[in-house]
mmCIF file of C-alpha atoms in Angstrom:
data_model
loop_
_atom_site.group_PDB
_atom_site.id
_atom_site.type_symbol
_atom_site.label_atom_id
_atom_site.label_comp_id
_atom_site.label_asym_id
_atom_site.label_seq_id
_atom_site.Cartn_x
_atom_site.Cartn_y
_atom_site.Cartn_z
ATOM 1 C CA MET A 84 -36.566 12.017 -18.186
ATOM 2 C CA LYS A 85 -34.352 15.089 -18.343
ATOM 3 C CA ARG A 86 -31.262 14.714 -16.143
ATOM 4 C CA ASP A 87 -31.171 16.799 -13.005
ATOM 5 C CA ALA A 88 -27.826 17.590 -11.361
ATOM 6 C CA PHE A 89 -29.275 16.856 -7.911
ATOM 7 C CA PHE A 90 -29.795 13.166 -8.700
ATOM 8 C CA ASP A 91 -26.368 12.706 -10.291
ATOM 9 C CA ASN A 92 -24.780 14.485 -7.323
ATOM 10 C CA ALA A 93 -26.686 12.200 -4.937
ATOM 11 C CA LYS A 94 -25.603 9.095 -6.852
ATOM 12 C CA PHE A 95 -21.975 10.229 -6.780
ATOM 13 C CA LEU A 96 -22.113 10.734 -3.009
ATOM 14 C CA LEU A 97 -23.807 7.375 -2.479
ATOM 15 C CA ILE A 98 -21.416 5.384 -4.673
ATOM 16 C CA PHE A 99 -18.517 6.952 -2.779
ATOM 17 C CA LEU A 100 -20.123 5.809 0.476
ATOM 18 C CA VAL A 101 -20.625 2.312 -0.966
ATOM 19 C CA VAL A 102 -16.919 2.039 -1.768
ATOM 20 C CA PHE A 103 -15.885 3.692 1.511
ATOM 21 C CA GLY A 104 -18.150 1.419 3.539
ATOM 22 C CA HIS A 105 -16.795 -1.685 1.834
ATOM 23 C CA LEU A 106 -13.217 -0.495 2.361
ATOM 24 C CA ILE A 107 -13.534 0.111 6.115
ATOM 25 C CA GLN A 108 -15.747 -2.911 6.876
ATOM 26 C CA PRO A 109 -12.894 -5.216 8.040
ATOM 27 C CA LEU A 110 -11.726 -2.516 10.478
ATOM 28 C CA LYS A 111 -14.994 -1.953 12.350
ATOM 29 C CA THR A 112 -13.984 -4.374 15.106
ATOM 30 C CA ASP A 113 -10.659 -2.550 15.558
ATOM 31 C CA SER A 114 -12.066 0.878 16.344
ATOM 32 C CA ALA A 115 -15.177 2.329 17.970
ATOM 33 C CA VAL A 116 -14.940 5.308 15.597
ATOM 34 C CA ILE A 117 -14.882 3.081 12.496
ATOM 35 C CA ASN A 118 -17.716 0.990 13.910
ATOM 36 C CA VAL A 119 -19.943 4.046 14.400
ATOM 37 C CA LEU A 120 -19.078 5.420 10.960
ATOM 38 C CA TYR A 121 -19.738 2.060 9.291
ATOM 39 C CA HIS A 122 -23.142 1.638 10.976
ATOM 40 C CA TRP A 123 -24.051 5.261 10.202
ATOM 41 C CA ILE A 124 -23.318 4.804 6.477
ATOM 42 C CA TYR A 125 -25.115 1.474 6.235
ATOM 43 C CA LEU A 126 -28.191 2.896 7.892
ATOM 44 C CA PHE A 127 -29.084 4.805 4.724
ATOM 45 C CA HIS A 128 -26.707 4.410 1.768
ATOM 46 C CA MET A 129 -28.354 1.402 0.073
ATOM 47 C CA PRO A 130 -31.950 2.446 0.901
ATOM 48 C CA ALA A 131 -31.155 5.853 -0.632
ATOM 49 C CA PHE A 132 -29.584 4.279 -3.720
ATOM 50 C CA ILE A 133 -32.556 1.938 -4.122
ATOM 51 C CA LEU A 134 -35.036 4.776 -3.687
ATOM 52 C CA LEU A 135 -33.309 6.679 -6.513
ATOM 53 C CA SER A 136 -33.385 3.532 -8.662
ATOM 54 C CA GLY A 137 -37.131 3.353 -8.136
ATOM 55 C CA PHE A 138 -37.494 7.040 -8.976
ATOM 56 C CA PHE A 139 -35.938 6.390 -12.394
ATOM 57 C CA ALA A 140 -38.077 3.286 -12.993
ATOM 58 C CA LYS A 141 -41.175 5.289 -13.904
ATOM 59 C CA GLY A 142 -41.003 4.112 -17.534
ATOM 60 C CA SER A 143 -41.209 0.441 -16.532
ATOM 61 C CA GLY A 144 -43.960 -1.601 -18.132
ATOM 62 C CA SER A 145 -43.500 -0.564 -21.741
ATOM 63 C CA LYS A 146 -43.588 -3.208 -24.467
ATOM 64 C CA GLY A 147 -40.489 -5.361 -24.483
ATOM 65 C CA TYR A 148 -39.016 -3.777 -21.362
ATOM 66 C CA ILE A 149 -38.467 -7.130 -19.619
ATOM 67 C CA VAL A 150 -36.230 -8.259 -22.479
ATOM 68 C CA LYS A 151 -34.336 -4.955 -22.339
ATOM 69 C CA LEU A 152 -34.122 -5.269 -18.577
ATOM 70 C CA SER A 153 -32.680 -8.764 -18.835
ATOM 71 C CA LYS A 154 -29.968 -7.481 -21.138
ATOM 72 C CA LYS A 155 -29.296 -4.492 -18.912
ATOM 73 C CA LEU A 156 -29.249 -6.295 -15.552
ATOM 74 C CA LEU A 157 -29.210 -10.093 -15.771
ATOM 75 C CA LEU A 158 -26.569 -10.375 -18.473
ATOM 76 C CA PRO A 159 -24.038 -8.171 -16.590
ATOM 77 C CA TYR A 160 -24.950 -10.084 -13.422
ATOM 78 C CA MET A 161 -24.028 -13.431 -14.989
ATOM 79 C CA ILE A 162 -20.885 -12.006 -16.624
ATOM 80 C CA PHE A 163 -19.588 -10.477 -13.397
ATOM 81 C CA GLN A 164 -20.607 -13.489 -11.342
ATOM 82 C CA LEU A 165 -18.204 -15.441 -13.552
ATOM 83 C CA PHE A 166 -15.526 -12.720 -13.460
ATOM 84 C CA TYR A 167 -15.588 -12.538 -9.670
ATOM 85 C CA THR A 168 -15.513 -16.325 -9.340
ATOM 86 C CA ILE A 169 -12.349 -16.469 -11.445
ATOM 87 C CA TYR A 170 -10.838 -13.421 -9.726
ATOM 88 C CA TYR A 171 -11.519 -14.766 -6.223
ATOM 89 C CA PHE A 172 -9.843 -18.050 -7.176
ATOM 90 C CA PHE A 173 -6.684 -16.286 -8.381
ATOM 91 C CA ILE A 174 -6.355 -14.047 -5.314
ATOM 92 C CA GLY A 175 -6.862 -17.029 -3.010
ATOM 93 C CA LYS A 176 -10.235 -16.069 -1.545
ATOM 94 C CA GLY A 177 -11.694 -19.048 0.293
ATOM 95 C CA ASP A 178 -15.310 -18.709 -0.847
ATOM 96 C CA TRP A 179 -14.500 -18.222 -4.529
ATOM 97 C CA MET A 180 -16.877 -20.917 -5.755
ATOM 98 C CA ALA A 181 -20.517 -19.813 -5.838
ATOM 99 C CA ALA A 182 -23.618 -21.075 -7.617
ATOM 100 C CA PRO A 183 -24.919 -18.808 -10.411
ATOM 101 C CA PHE A 184 -27.807 -17.561 -8.297
ATOM 102 C CA TYR A 185 -25.874 -17.139 -5.066
ATOM 103 C CA PRO A 186 -24.599 -13.594 -5.773
ATOM 104 C CA HIS A 187 -20.984 -12.797 -5.130
ATOM 105 C CA TRP A 188 -20.737 -9.936 -2.653
ATOM 106 C CA SER A 189 -22.334 -6.756 -4.088
ATOM 107 C CA LEU A 190 -23.820 -8.385 -7.208
ATOM 108 C CA TRP A 191 -27.044 -9.024 -5.314
ATOM 109 C CA PHE A 192 -28.120 -5.500 -6.256
ATOM 110 C CA LEU A 193 -28.355 -6.297 -9.984
ATOM 111 C CA PHE A 194 -30.460 -9.389 -9.413
ATOM 112 C CA SER A 195 -32.725 -7.620 -6.932
ATOM 113 C CA LEU A 196 -33.060 -4.599 -9.230
ATOM 114 C CA PHE A 197 -34.374 -6.893 -11.960
ATOM 115 C CA CYS A 198 -36.862 -8.433 -9.514
ATOM 116 C CA TRP A 199 -38.008 -5.008 -8.271
ATOM 117 C CA HIS A 200 -38.914 -4.018 -11.818
ATOM 118 C CA LEU A 201 -40.911 -7.225 -12.155
ATOM 119 C CA LEU A 202 -42.698 -6.556 -8.873
ATOM 120 C CA LEU A 203 -43.673 -3.147 -10.224
ATOM 121 C CA ILE A 204 -45.900 -4.866 -12.777
ATOM 122 C CA VAL A 205 -48.214 -5.767 -9.895
ATOM 123 C CA PHE A 206 -47.522 -3.077 -7.311
ATOM 124 C CA SER A 207 -47.754 -0.119 -9.704
ATOM 125 C CA LYS A 208 -51.396 -1.032 -10.319
ATOM 126 C CA LEU A 209 -52.231 -0.678 -6.614
ATOM 127 C CA PRO A 210 -53.047 2.633 -4.939
ATOM 128 C CA MET A 211 -49.808 4.121 -3.650
ATOM 129 C CA PHE A 212 -50.417 3.748 0.092
ATOM 130 C CA LYS A 213 -51.902 0.257 -0.197
ATOM 131 C CA GLY A 214 -48.976 -0.842 -2.333
ATOM 132 C CA LEU A 215 -46.409 0.629 0.050
ATOM 133 C CA ALA A 216 -48.142 -0.955 3.047
ATOM 134 C CA ALA A 217 -48.156 -4.341 1.295
ATOM 135 C CA ALA A 218 -44.460 -3.967 0.379
ATOM 136 C CA VAL A 219 -43.543 -3.118 3.977
ATOM 137 C CA MET A 220 -45.522 -6.098 5.248
ATOM 138 C CA LEU A 221 -43.716 -8.370 2.780
ATOM 139 C CA GLY A 222 -40.376 -6.963 3.897
ATOM 140 C CA ILE A 223 -41.269 -7.644 7.512
ATOM 141 C CA MET A 224 -42.755 -11.102 6.953
ATOM 142 C CA VAL A 225 -39.799 -12.591 5.025
ATOM 143 C CA GLY A 226 -37.684 -12.231 8.142
ATOM 144 C CA TYR A 227 -39.729 -14.962 9.821
ATOM 145 C CA PHE A 228 -38.711 -17.577 7.229
ATOM 146 C CA ASP A 229 -35.287 -19.177 7.650
ATOM 147 C CA THR A 230 -35.374 -20.532 4.102
ATOM 148 C CA ILE A 231 -35.422 -17.034 2.550
ATOM 149 C CA GLY A 232 -31.877 -15.718 2.560
ATOM 150 C CA HIS A 233 -28.950 -14.933 0.303
ATOM 151 C CA SER A 234 -29.838 -17.380 -2.486
ATOM 152 C CA PHE A 235 -31.413 -15.652 -5.488
ATOM 153 C CA SER A 236 -31.055 -12.459 -3.413
ATOM 154 C CA LEU A 237 -34.598 -13.175 -2.211
ATOM 155 C CA SER A 238 -34.369 -11.734 1.284
ATOM 156 C CA ARG A 239 -32.836 -8.438 0.186
ATOM 157 C CA THR A 240 -35.262 -8.202 -2.726
ATOM 158 C CA PHE A 241 -38.254 -8.181 -0.408
ATOM 159 C CA VAL A 242 -36.616 -6.278 2.451
ATOM 160 C CA PHE A 243 -35.493 -3.334 0.287
ATOM 161 C CA PHE A 244 -38.426 -3.291 -2.137
ATOM 162 C CA PRO A 245 -40.405 -0.674 -0.116
ATOM 163 C CA PHE A 246 -37.669 1.890 -0.840
ATOM 164 C CA PHE A 247 -37.736 1.091 -4.559
ATOM 165 C CA LEU A 248 -41.532 1.340 -4.641
ATOM 166 C CA LEU A 249 -41.492 4.609 -2.701
ATOM 167 C CA GLY A 250 -38.983 6.047 -5.166
ATOM 168 C CA TYR A 251 -41.235 4.945 -8.024
ATOM 169 C CA TRP A 252 -44.183 6.862 -6.579
ATOM 170 C CA LEU A 253 -42.307 9.995 -5.526
ATOM 171 C CA THR A 254 -42.352 13.035 -7.782
ATOM 172 C CA LYS A 255 -39.382 15.326 -8.258
ATOM 173 C CA GLU A 256 -41.206 18.040 -6.320
ATOM 174 C CA GLN A 257 -41.695 15.694 -3.362
ATOM 175 C CA VAL A 258 -38.041 14.684 -3.355
ATOM 176 C CA MET A 259 -37.046 18.347 -3.426
ATOM 177 C CA LEU A 260 -38.991 18.988 -0.224
ATOM 178 C CA ALA A 261 -35.831 17.662 1.406
ATOM 179 C CA LYS A 262 -34.159 20.917 0.357
ATOM 180 C CA THR A 263 -36.396 23.138 2.505
ATOM 181 C CA LYS A 264 -34.862 25.024 5.435
ATOM 182 C CA LEU A 265 -37.014 23.103 7.912
ATOM 183 C CA VAL A 266 -35.828 19.695 6.666
ATOM 184 C CA LYS A 267 -32.221 20.905 6.509
ATOM 185 C CA SER A 268 -32.361 22.035 10.120
ATOM 186 C CA ALA A 269 -34.076 18.833 11.259
ATOM 187 C CA SER A 270 -31.584 16.717 9.306
ATOM 188 C CA LEU A 271 -28.680 17.946 11.426
ATOM 189 C CA ILE A 272 -30.468 16.800 14.570
ATOM 190 C CA ILE A 273 -31.404 13.464 12.979
ATOM 191 C CA MET A 274 -27.898 12.692 11.678
ATOM 192 C CA THR A 275 -26.333 13.648 15.015
ATOM 193 C CA ALA A 276 -28.874 11.568 16.917
ATOM 194 C CA ALA A 277 -28.023 8.575 14.719
ATOM 195 C CA VAL A 278 -24.347 8.920 15.666
ATOM 196 C CA LEU A 279 -25.230 9.122 19.363
ATOM 197 C CA VAL A 280 -27.571 6.102 19.287
ATOM 198 C CA ILE A 281 -25.019 3.982 17.413
ATOM 199 C CA SER A 282 -22.343 5.057 19.922
ATOM 200 C CA ILE A 283 -24.558 4.033 22.833
ATOM 201 C CA TYR A 284 -25.468 0.704 21.208
ATOM 202 C CA PRO A 285 -22.259 -0.263 19.345
ATOM 203 C CA ASP A 286 -23.129 -3.963 19.357
ATOM 204 C CA PHE A 287 -26.211 -3.441 17.208
ATOM 205 C CA SER A 288 -25.694 -5.939 14.392
ATOM 206 C CA THR A 289 -25.264 -4.596 10.874
ATOM 207 C CA ASP A 290 -27.129 -7.728 9.750
ATOM 208 C CA TRP A 291 -30.281 -5.683 10.389
ATOM 209 C CA LEU A 292 -29.084 -3.160 7.821
ATOM 210 C CA LEU A 293 -28.007 -5.739 5.217
ATOM 211 C CA GLY A 294 -31.403 -7.420 4.972
ATOM 212 C CA SER A 295 -30.077 -10.871 4.075
ATOM 213 C CA LYS A 296 -30.772 -12.892 7.244
ATOM 214 C CA SER A 297 -33.840 -14.168 9.038
ATOM 215 C CA TYR A 298 -34.840 -12.869 12.455
ATOM 216 C CA ALA A 299 -33.962 -16.238 14.003
ATOM 217 C CA ALA A 300 -30.411 -15.911 12.682
ATOM 218 C CA MET A 301 -30.239 -12.513 14.409
ATOM 219 C CA ASP A 302 -31.640 -13.850 17.721
ATOM 220 C CA ALA A 303 -34.919 -11.963 17.348
ATOM 221 C CA SER A 304 -37.412 -14.661 16.370
ATOM 222 C CA THR A 305 -40.332 -12.873 18.014
ATOM 223 C CA SER A 306 -39.500 -9.167 18.007
ATOM 224 C CA GLY A 307 -37.807 -9.109 14.616
ATOM 225 C CA GLY A 308 -40.761 -7.538 12.816
ATOM 226 C CA LEU A 309 -40.838 -4.513 15.105
ATOM 227 C CA SER A 310 -37.086 -4.124 14.847
ATOM 228 C CA ARG A 311 -37.242 -4.171 11.032
ATOM 229 C CA LEU A 312 -40.008 -1.570 11.096
ATOM 230 C CA ALA A 313 -37.776 0.654 13.243
ATOM 231 C CA VAL A 314 -34.910 0.136 10.789
ATOM 232 C CA TYR A 315 -37.214 1.103 7.912
ATOM 233 C CA ALA A 316 -38.208 4.340 9.651
ATOM 234 C CA SER A 317 -34.607 5.179 10.572
ATOM 235 C CA ALA A 318 -33.350 4.516 7.037
ATOM 236 C CA LEU A 319 -36.075 6.692 5.513
ATOM 237 C CA VAL A 320 -35.465 9.742 7.710
ATOM 238 C CA MET A 321 -31.708 9.363 7.280
ATOM 239 C CA THR A 322 -32.102 9.147 3.503
ATOM 240 C CA PHE A 323 -33.934 12.458 3.313
ATOM 241 C CA SER A 324 -31.569 13.994 5.846
ATOM 242 C CA ILE A 325 -28.706 13.228 3.473
ATOM 243 C CA PHE A 326 -30.688 14.427 0.450
ATOM 244 C CA ALA A 327 -31.145 17.755 2.237
ATOM 245 C CA TRP A 328 -27.426 18.464 1.822
ATOM 246 C CA VAL A 329 -26.915 17.221 -1.737
ATOM 247 C CA PRO A 330 -26.206 20.200 -4.050
ATOM 248 C CA ARG A 331 -28.759 20.968 -6.753
ATOM 249 C CA THR A 332 -26.289 22.674 -9.059
ATOM 250 C CA PRO A 333 -23.798 20.915 -11.380
ATOM 251 C CA GLY A 334 -20.234 20.477 -10.103
ATOM 252 C CA LEU A 335 -17.064 18.585 -10.948
ATOM 253 C CA TRP A 336 -18.590 15.447 -9.436
ATOM 254 C CA THR A 337 -21.896 15.569 -11.332
ATOM 255 C CA GLU A 338 -20.609 13.813 -14.462
ATOM 256 C CA PHE A 339 -19.242 10.969 -12.344
ATOM 257 C CA GLY A 340 -22.709 10.461 -10.873
ATOM 258 C CA LYS A 341 -23.828 9.216 -14.291
ATOM 259 C CA ARG A 342 -21.379 6.300 -14.144
ATOM 260 C CA THR A 343 -22.165 4.699 -10.821
ATOM 261 C CA LEU A 344 -22.997 1.264 -12.251
ATOM 262 C CA TYR A 345 -19.420 0.926 -13.512
ATOM 263 C CA VAL A 346 -18.033 1.806 -10.100
ATOM 264 C CA TYR A 347 -20.465 -0.512 -8.354
ATOM 265 C CA LEU A 348 -19.589 -3.526 -10.506
ATOM 266 C CA LEU A 349 -15.835 -2.944 -10.682
ATOM 267 C CA HIS A 350 -14.817 -1.655 -7.262
ATOM 268 C CA GLY A 351 -14.866 -5.158 -5.823
ATOM 269 C CA PHE A 352 -11.711 -6.026 -7.758
ATOM 270 C CA PHE A 353 -9.887 -3.358 -5.737
ATOM 271 C CA ILE A 354 -11.596 -3.867 -2.377
ATOM 272 C CA GLN A 355 -11.344 -7.650 -2.320
ATOM 273 C CA TYR A 356 -7.643 -7.579 -3.232
ATOM 274 C CA ILE A 357 -6.956 -4.994 -0.505
ATOM 275 C CA ARG A 358 -8.809 -7.186 1.995
ATOM 276 C CA GLN A 359 -7.076 -10.367 0.860
ATOM 277 C CA GLU A 360 -3.639 -8.766 1.178
ATOM 278 C CA ASP A 361 -4.621 -7.215 4.538
ATOM 279 C CA TRP A 362 -3.227 -3.838 3.531
ATOM 280 C CA LEU A 363 -5.402 -1.661 5.757
ATOM 281 C CA PHE A 364 -4.891 -0.960 9.446
ATOM 282 C CA TYR A 365 -6.238 1.637 11.834
ATOM 283 C CA ASN A 366 -4.170 3.553 14.393
ATOM 284 C CA HIS A 367 -5.740 6.993 14.658
ATOM 285 C CA PRO A 368 -8.956 8.811 13.597
ATOM 286 C CA VAL A 369 -6.868 10.733 11.050
ATOM 287 C CA ASP A 370 -6.472 7.427 9.178
ATOM 288 C CA ILE A 371 -10.115 7.798 8.159
ATOM 289 C CA ILE A 372 -9.096 10.673 5.868
ATOM 290 C CA GLY A 373 -6.684 8.308 4.135
ATOM 291 C CA PHE A 374 -9.401 5.662 3.740
ATOM 292 C CA ALA A 375 -11.710 8.302 2.264
ATOM 293 C CA ALA A 376 -8.959 9.372 -0.167
ATOM 294 C CA VAL A 377 -8.411 5.769 -1.290
ATOM 295 C CA SER A 378 -12.173 5.326 -1.764
ATOM 296 C CA MET A 379 -12.424 8.531 -3.783
ATOM 297 C CA ALA A 380 -9.465 7.468 -5.940
ATOM 298 C CA ILE A 381 -11.198 4.155 -6.710
ATOM 299 C CA VAL A 382 -14.407 5.967 -7.666
ATOM 300 C CA LEU A 383 -12.621 8.412 -9.945
ATOM 301 C CA VAL A 384 -10.447 5.760 -11.606
ATOM 302 C CA LEU A 385 -13.444 3.548 -12.339
ATOM 303 C CA SER A 386 -15.456 6.519 -13.635
ATOM 304 C CA ASN A 387 -12.950 7.721 -16.224
ATOM 305 C CA LYS A 388 -13.563 7.427 -19.959
ATOM 306 C CA THR A 389 -10.887 4.764 -20.486
ATOM 307 C CA MET A 390 -12.503 2.396 -17.982
ATOM 308 C CA LEU A 391 -15.908 3.039 -19.529
ATOM 309 C CA THR A 392 -14.528 2.231 -22.983
ATOM 310 C CA ILE A 393 -12.959 -1.041 -21.794
ATOM 311 C CA TRP A 394 -15.900 -2.298 -19.761
ATOM 312 C CA GLN A 395 -18.892 -0.999 -21.743
ATOM 313 C CA PRO A 396 -19.288 -4.234 -23.766
ATOM 314 C CA PHE A 397 -19.606 -6.257 -20.541
ATOM 315 C CA ILE A 398 -21.829 -3.798 -18.656
ATOM 316 C CA GLU A 399 -23.996 -2.228 -21.357
ATOM 317 C CA GLY A 400 -23.738 -4.903 -24.036
ATOM 318 C CA ASN A 401 -22.393 -2.575 -26.710
ATOM 319 C CA ALA A 402 -19.071 -1.032 -27.734
ATOM 320 C CA SER A 403 -20.110 2.443 -28.881
ATOM 321 C CA LEU A 404 -17.303 4.145 -26.937
ATOM 322 C CA LEU A 405 -14.685 1.810 -28.379
ATOM 323 C CA LYS A 406 -16.019 2.351 -31.900
ATOM 324 C CA GLU A 407 -16.022 6.100 -31.317
ATOM 325 C CA LYS A 408 -12.414 5.978 -30.144
ATOM 326 C CA LEU A 409 -11.295 3.822 -33.084
ATOM 327 C CA PHE A 410 -13.123 6.064 -35.568
ATOM 328 C CA SER A 411 -11.561 9.153 -34.004
ATOM 329 C CA HIS A 412 -8.087 7.553 -34.176
ATOM 330 C CA ARG A 413 -8.514 6.643 -37.856
ATOM 331 C CA LYS A 414 -9.801 10.113 -38.644
ATOM 332 C CA GLN A 415 -6.716 11.679 -37.052
ATOM 333 C CA ARG A 416 -4.446 9.445 -39.129
#
């Protein structure tokens, strides 16, 4: 599939929000402003990311793709599960020891992404609307089982799968409907309304947005299904509201949007150390600009060519950038 600047721009924005959200998370109990901002970001940033992942999964099902997928997703998952275990031990993080299939922090996404591709083998053969309805029902039903949780990333796999499947079925033309004047105008109302609702209900648990707990654990044993359905609808309209404002033309940030996996896997080394050392504090809304600057710096540092060269063997399973650099150095000599 030919690269389109819109999608790389969207991925850059979303990976920035991932880092920013993780950075400010410990401060959400210190400030009503941070709390609203955190909830607002988490309402859509992972559903949007997952939808885009599904959009680029249209080639799934080709011969040998499961083997390729294992190398692309499961191998980095196991490598970074080990790296984070060791890193957490050295920085003194209490929960440093984790079983191989109890994902450290953000690594759940890799494991779930592998599972979503496997689920496509079945769901891609169903008519679009029947498949989406079945995926939504699965996402709702898993919440009623206490035994389905963080282990093997099972809960999140089923809860977020509808967004992946929707992305798989969407065409580029359908995604670009978000760029119409009508959607742009409506998006401003929707995004503002989200801020107002979160402000009115600040105690709404972000557990609903993380998708890793049962309804019983969130004190909604009976009404949990309806609540999850409402979260689905809110996340979907927020996703396309954000897409409405993503530029379609290439910019300075577009190239960085091609390297989001590196940022996603590596930013935890920064964020977890900052949290462990308790470096962040909030005194004034202006501090948010500083947090955004720190988040952007992390994204840019982890997206540069040097970082890609160092980490490519662990993330992509090859060292083409390192070989290219060594060959270039020898040629210059």
